[in-house]
Amino acid sequence: MTARTTLYTPAVLAAATGLAAWPWHDAAPHVGQARSRTCGSTLTMGLTLDASGRVSAIGIRAHACAIGQASASAFARGATGQTRDDISRARAELGAWLAGEGDLATLAAQWPDIAIIAHARALSSRHGAIMLAWDAALEALK
């Protein structure tokens, strides 16, 4: 099986199209954008926080490959109720896992759908796309 076949599984493609569940809202008070240096994918995220500083609403505009979109979908499914610190910690764990140092199971406890993109770890050219949602969220919550 080729890397391309393994990479773009039906689950990845379904997650990528699942971004429609988080449409863009121009009124989002916190907006951030991220761009992958390796592939040029971009993602803009709008976040609304509740009174305790937890994510309560998400809007995403993605111009990314299916891996970037699937990763963003995993982010969106797990982001409600998270704080900036939670997102920052998860971003660090995701980066460690991509570098071969972390455990995906730990990250999946908070972001259950992240396992969908597990095969992309072997392709460093996709790592920037995988990180887009976390980077855009952290930019939005500066």
PDB file of C-alpha atoms in Angstrom:
ATOM      1  CA  MET A   1       0.000   0.000   0.000  1.00  0.00           C
ATOM      2  CA  THR A   2       1.371   3.413  -0.884  1.00  0.00           C
ATOM      3  CA  ALA A   3       1.772   6.245   1.613  1.00  0.00           C
ATOM      4  CA  ARG A   4      -0.845   8.194  -0.298  1.00  0.00           C
ATOM      5  CA  THR A   5      -3.405   5.410  -0.020  1.00  0.00           C
ATOM      6  CA  THR A   6      -2.702   4.971   3.688  1.00  0.00           C
ATOM      7  CA  LEU A   7      -2.756   8.705   4.317  1.00  0.00           C
ATOM      8  CA  TYR A   8      -6.100   9.573   2.749  1.00  0.00           C
ATOM      9  CA  THR A   9      -8.310   6.991   4.402  1.00  0.00           C
ATOM     10  CA  PRO A  10     -12.105   7.244   4.302  1.00  0.00           C
ATOM     11  CA  ALA A  11     -11.978   8.401   7.955  1.00  0.00           C
ATOM     12  CA  VAL A  12      -9.565  11.231   7.073  1.00  0.00           C
ATOM     13  CA  LEU A  13     -11.703  12.343   4.153  1.00  0.00           C
ATOM     14  CA  ALA A  14     -14.886  12.182   6.241  1.00  0.00           C
ATOM     15  CA  ALA A  15     -13.256  14.270   8.985  1.00  0.00           C
ATOM     16  CA  ALA A  16     -12.025  16.780   6.405  1.00  0.00           C
ATOM     17  CA  THR A  17     -15.509  17.292   5.031  1.00  0.00           C
ATOM     18  CA  GLY A  18     -16.802  17.457   8.598  1.00  0.00           C
ATOM     19  CA  LEU A  19     -15.431  20.986   8.947  1.00  0.00           C
ATOM     20  CA  ALA A  20     -18.768  22.191   7.603  1.00  0.00           C
ATOM     21  CA  ALA A  21     -20.062  21.709  11.158  1.00  0.00           C
ATOM     22  CA  TRP A  22     -18.021  24.759  12.228  1.00  0.00           C
ATOM     23  CA  PRO A  23     -18.938  27.519   9.757  1.00  0.00           C
ATOM     24  CA  TRP A  24     -17.197  30.855   9.832  1.00  0.00           C
ATOM     25  CA  HIS A  25     -18.780  33.659  11.863  1.00  0.00           C
ATOM     26  CA  ASP A  26     -17.610  37.211  11.171  1.00  0.00           C
ATOM     27  CA  ALA A  27     -18.595  38.264  14.704  1.00  0.00           C
ATOM     28  CA  ALA A  28     -16.132  35.945  16.483  1.00  0.00           C
ATOM     29  CA  PRO A  29     -14.255  38.105  19.016  1.00  0.00           C
ATOM     30  CA  HIS A  30     -11.010  36.104  18.864  1.00  0.00           C
ATOM     31  CA  VAL A  31      -9.525  35.435  15.428  1.00  0.00           C
ATOM     32  CA  GLY A  32      -6.220  33.818  14.547  1.00  0.00           C
ATOM     33  CA  GLN A  33      -4.592  32.515  11.418  1.00  0.00           C
ATOM     34  CA  ALA A  34      -1.864  29.949  10.849  1.00  0.00           C
ATOM     35  CA  ARG A  35       0.065  28.889   7.763  1.00  0.00           C
ATOM     36  CA  SER A  36       2.080  25.744   7.196  1.00  0.00           C
ATOM     37  CA  ARG A  37       5.581  26.542   5.985  1.00  0.00           C
ATOM     38  CA  THR A  38       5.938  23.122   4.402  1.00  0.00           C
ATOM     39  CA  CYS A  39       2.805  22.983   2.256  1.00  0.00           C
ATOM     40  CA  GLY A  40       1.322  26.481   2.281  1.00  0.00           C
ATOM     41  CA  SER A  41      -1.984  25.409   3.822  1.00  0.00           C
ATOM     42  CA  THR A  42      -3.758  28.099   5.829  1.00  0.00           C
ATOM     43  CA  LEU A  43      -6.440  28.059   8.463  1.00  0.00           C
ATOM     44  CA  THR A  44      -8.321  30.946  10.052  1.00  0.00           C
ATOM     45  CA  MET A  45     -10.135  30.306  13.295  1.00  0.00           C
ATOM     46  CA  GLY A  46     -12.691  32.410  15.119  1.00  0.00           C
ATOM     47  CA  LEU A  47     -13.337  31.617  18.765  1.00  0.00           C
ATOM     48  CA  THR A  48     -15.850  32.750  21.327  1.00  0.00           C
ATOM     49  CA  LEU A  49     -15.108  32.221  25.011  1.00  0.00           C
ATOM     50  CA  ASP A  50     -17.496  31.879  27.919  1.00  0.00           C
ATOM     51  CA  ALA A  51     -17.194  33.941  31.116  1.00  0.00           C
ATOM     52  CA  SER A  52     -14.579  31.554  32.546  1.00  0.00           C
ATOM     53  CA  GLY A  53     -12.329  31.778  29.462  1.00  0.00           C
ATOM     54  CA  ARG A  54     -13.311  28.430  27.938  1.00  0.00           C
ATOM     55  CA  VAL A  55     -14.038  27.928  24.245  1.00  0.00           C
ATOM     56  CA  SER A  56     -17.779  28.057  23.684  1.00  0.00           C
ATOM     57  CA  ALA A  57     -18.012  28.495  19.880  1.00  0.00           C
ATOM     58  CA  ILE A  58     -15.723  27.870  16.924  1.00  0.00           C
ATOM     59  CA  GLY A  59     -15.717  28.962  13.301  1.00  0.00           C
ATOM     60  CA  ILE A  60     -13.130  27.696  10.833  1.00  0.00           C
ATOM     61  CA  ARG A  61     -12.086  28.769   7.364  1.00  0.00           C
ATOM     62  CA  ALA A  62      -9.551  26.298   5.955  1.00  0.00           C
ATOM     63  CA  HIS A  63      -7.535  26.284   2.765  1.00  0.00           C
ATOM     64  CA  ALA A  64      -5.664  23.114   3.579  1.00  0.00           C
ATOM     65  CA  CYS A  65      -5.048  19.576   2.457  1.00  0.00           C
ATOM     66  CA  ALA A  66      -7.282  16.787   3.727  1.00  0.00           C
ATOM     67  CA  ILE A  67      -4.845  16.050   6.566  1.00  0.00           C
ATOM     68  CA  GLY A  68      -4.925  19.684   7.716  1.00  0.00           C
ATOM     69  CA  GLN A  69      -8.706  19.724   7.486  1.00  0.00           C
ATOM     70  CA  ALA A  70      -9.067  16.396   9.331  1.00  0.00           C
ATOM     71  CA  SER A  71      -6.750  17.628  12.076  1.00  0.00           C
ATOM     72  CA  ALA A  72      -8.771  20.855  12.328  1.00  0.00           C
ATOM     73  CA  SER A  73     -11.931  18.785  12.609  1.00  0.00           C
ATOM     74  CA  ALA A  74     -10.361  16.802  15.467  1.00  0.00           C
ATOM     75  CA  PHE A  75      -9.425  20.089  17.120  1.00  0.00           C
ATOM     76  CA  ALA A  76     -12.944  21.498  16.735  1.00  0.00           C
ATOM     77  CA  ARG A  77     -14.594  18.364  18.124  1.00  0.00           C
ATOM     78  CA  GLY A  78     -12.481  18.579  21.274  1.00  0.00           C
ATOM     79  CA  ALA A  79     -12.099  22.333  21.756  1.00  0.00           C
ATOM     80  CA  THR A  80     -15.374  23.273  23.423  1.00  0.00           C
ATOM     81  CA  GLY A  81     -14.710  23.817  27.110  1.00  0.00           C
ATOM     82  CA  GLN A  82     -10.938  24.095  26.671  1.00  0.00           C
ATOM     83  CA  THR A  83      -8.879  27.034  27.916  1.00  0.00           C
ATOM     84  CA  ARG A  84      -5.890  28.658  26.252  1.00  0.00           C
ATOM     85  CA  ASP A  85      -3.630  26.708  28.617  1.00  0.00           C
ATOM     86  CA  ASP A  86      -5.336  23.443  27.632  1.00  0.00           C
ATOM     87  CA  ILE A  87      -4.839  24.225  23.945  1.00  0.00           C
ATOM     88  CA  SER A  88      -1.218  25.233  24.495  1.00  0.00           C
ATOM     89  CA  ARG A  89      -0.489  22.036  26.408  1.00  0.00           C
ATOM     90  CA  ALA A  90      -2.169  19.945  23.698  1.00  0.00           C
ATOM     91  CA  ARG A  91      -0.167  21.720  21.006  1.00  0.00           C
ATOM     92  CA  ALA A  92       3.064  20.859  22.842  1.00  0.00           C
ATOM     93  CA  GLU A  93       1.954  17.217  23.189  1.00  0.00           C
ATOM     94  CA  LEU A  94       1.036  17.080  19.507  1.00  0.00           C
ATOM     95  CA  GLY A  95       4.424  18.506  18.534  1.00  0.00           C
ATOM     96  CA  ALA A  96       6.204  15.968  20.734  1.00  0.00           C
ATOM     97  CA  TRP A  97       4.209  13.132  19.204  1.00  0.00           C
ATOM     98  CA  LEU A  98       5.003  14.318  15.679  1.00  0.00           C
ATOM     99  CA  ALA A  99       8.698  14.422  16.637  1.00  0.00           C
ATOM    100  CA  GLY A 100       8.477  10.805  17.796  1.00  0.00           C
ATOM    101  CA  GLU A 101       8.703  11.652  21.478  1.00  0.00           C
ATOM    102  CA  GLY A 102       5.122  11.713  22.684  1.00  0.00           C
ATOM    103  CA  ASP A 103       2.225   9.353  23.115  1.00  0.00           C
ATOM    104  CA  LEU A 104      -0.857   9.781  20.964  1.00  0.00           C
ATOM    105  CA  ALA A 105      -3.020   8.063  23.585  1.00  0.00           C
ATOM    106  CA  THR A 106      -2.372  10.893  26.059  1.00  0.00           C
ATOM    107  CA  LEU A 107      -3.409  13.491  23.489  1.00  0.00           C
ATOM    108  CA  ALA A 108      -6.401  11.430  22.354  1.00  0.00           C
ATOM    109  CA  ALA A 109      -7.799  11.449  25.884  1.00  0.00           C
ATOM    110  CA  GLN A 110      -8.574  15.155  25.416  1.00  0.00           C
ATOM    111  CA  TRP A 111      -8.861  15.237  21.604  1.00  0.00           C
ATOM    112  CA  PRO A 112     -10.397  11.819  20.744  1.00  0.00           C
ATOM    113  CA  ASP A 113     -10.520  12.233  16.967  1.00  0.00           C
ATOM    114  CA  ILE A 114      -6.810  13.041  16.614  1.00  0.00           C
ATOM    115  CA  ALA A 115      -6.014   9.365  15.988  1.00  0.00           C
ATOM    116  CA  ILE A 116      -7.588   9.764  12.537  1.00  0.00           C
ATOM    117  CA  ILE A 117      -4.414  11.466  11.286  1.00  0.00           C
ATOM    118  CA  ALA A 118      -1.958   9.016  12.922  1.00  0.00           C
ATOM    119  CA  HIS A 119      -0.572   7.795   9.582  1.00  0.00           C
ATOM    120  CA  ALA A 120       0.498  11.331   8.675  1.00  0.00           C
ATOM    121  CA  ARG A 121       3.135  11.296  11.419  1.00  0.00           C
ATOM    122  CA  ALA A 122       5.461   9.447   9.032  1.00  0.00           C
ATOM    123  CA  LEU A 123       5.336  12.351   6.557  1.00  0.00           C
ATOM    124  CA  SER A 124       7.063  15.421   7.966  1.00  0.00           C
ATOM    125  CA  SER A 125       5.707  17.437   5.033  1.00  0.00           C
ATOM    126  CA  ARG A 126       2.260  17.140   6.652  1.00  0.00           C
ATOM    127  CA  HIS A 127       3.269  18.126  10.191  1.00  0.00           C
ATOM    128  CA  GLY A 128       2.658  21.826   9.612  1.00  0.00           C
ATOM    129  CA  ALA A 129      -0.839  21.111   8.315  1.00  0.00           C
ATOM    130  CA  ILE A 130      -1.568  18.946  11.357  1.00  0.00           C
ATOM    131  CA  MET A 131      -0.632  21.809  13.701  1.00  0.00           C
ATOM    132  CA  LEU A 132      -2.687  24.500  11.924  1.00  0.00           C
ATOM    133  CA  ALA A 133      -5.763  24.466  14.166  1.00  0.00           C
ATOM    134  CA  TRP A 134      -3.804  24.569  17.399  1.00  0.00           C
ATOM    135  CA  ASP A 135      -1.548  27.342  16.066  1.00  0.00           C
ATOM    136  CA  ALA A 136      -4.511  29.413  14.816  1.00  0.00           C
ATOM    137  CA  ALA A 137      -6.332  28.970  18.129  1.00  0.00           C
ATOM    138  CA  LEU A 138      -3.293  30.098  20.117  1.00  0.00           C
ATOM    139  CA  GLU A 139      -2.907  33.097  17.791  1.00  0.00           C
ATOM    140  CA  ALA A 140      -6.579  33.955  18.360  1.00  0.00           C
ATOM    141  CA  LEU A 141      -6.186  33.735  22.127  1.00  0.00           C
ATOM    142  CA  LYS A 142      -3.045  35.866  22.523  1.00  0.00           C
TER     143      LYS A 142
END
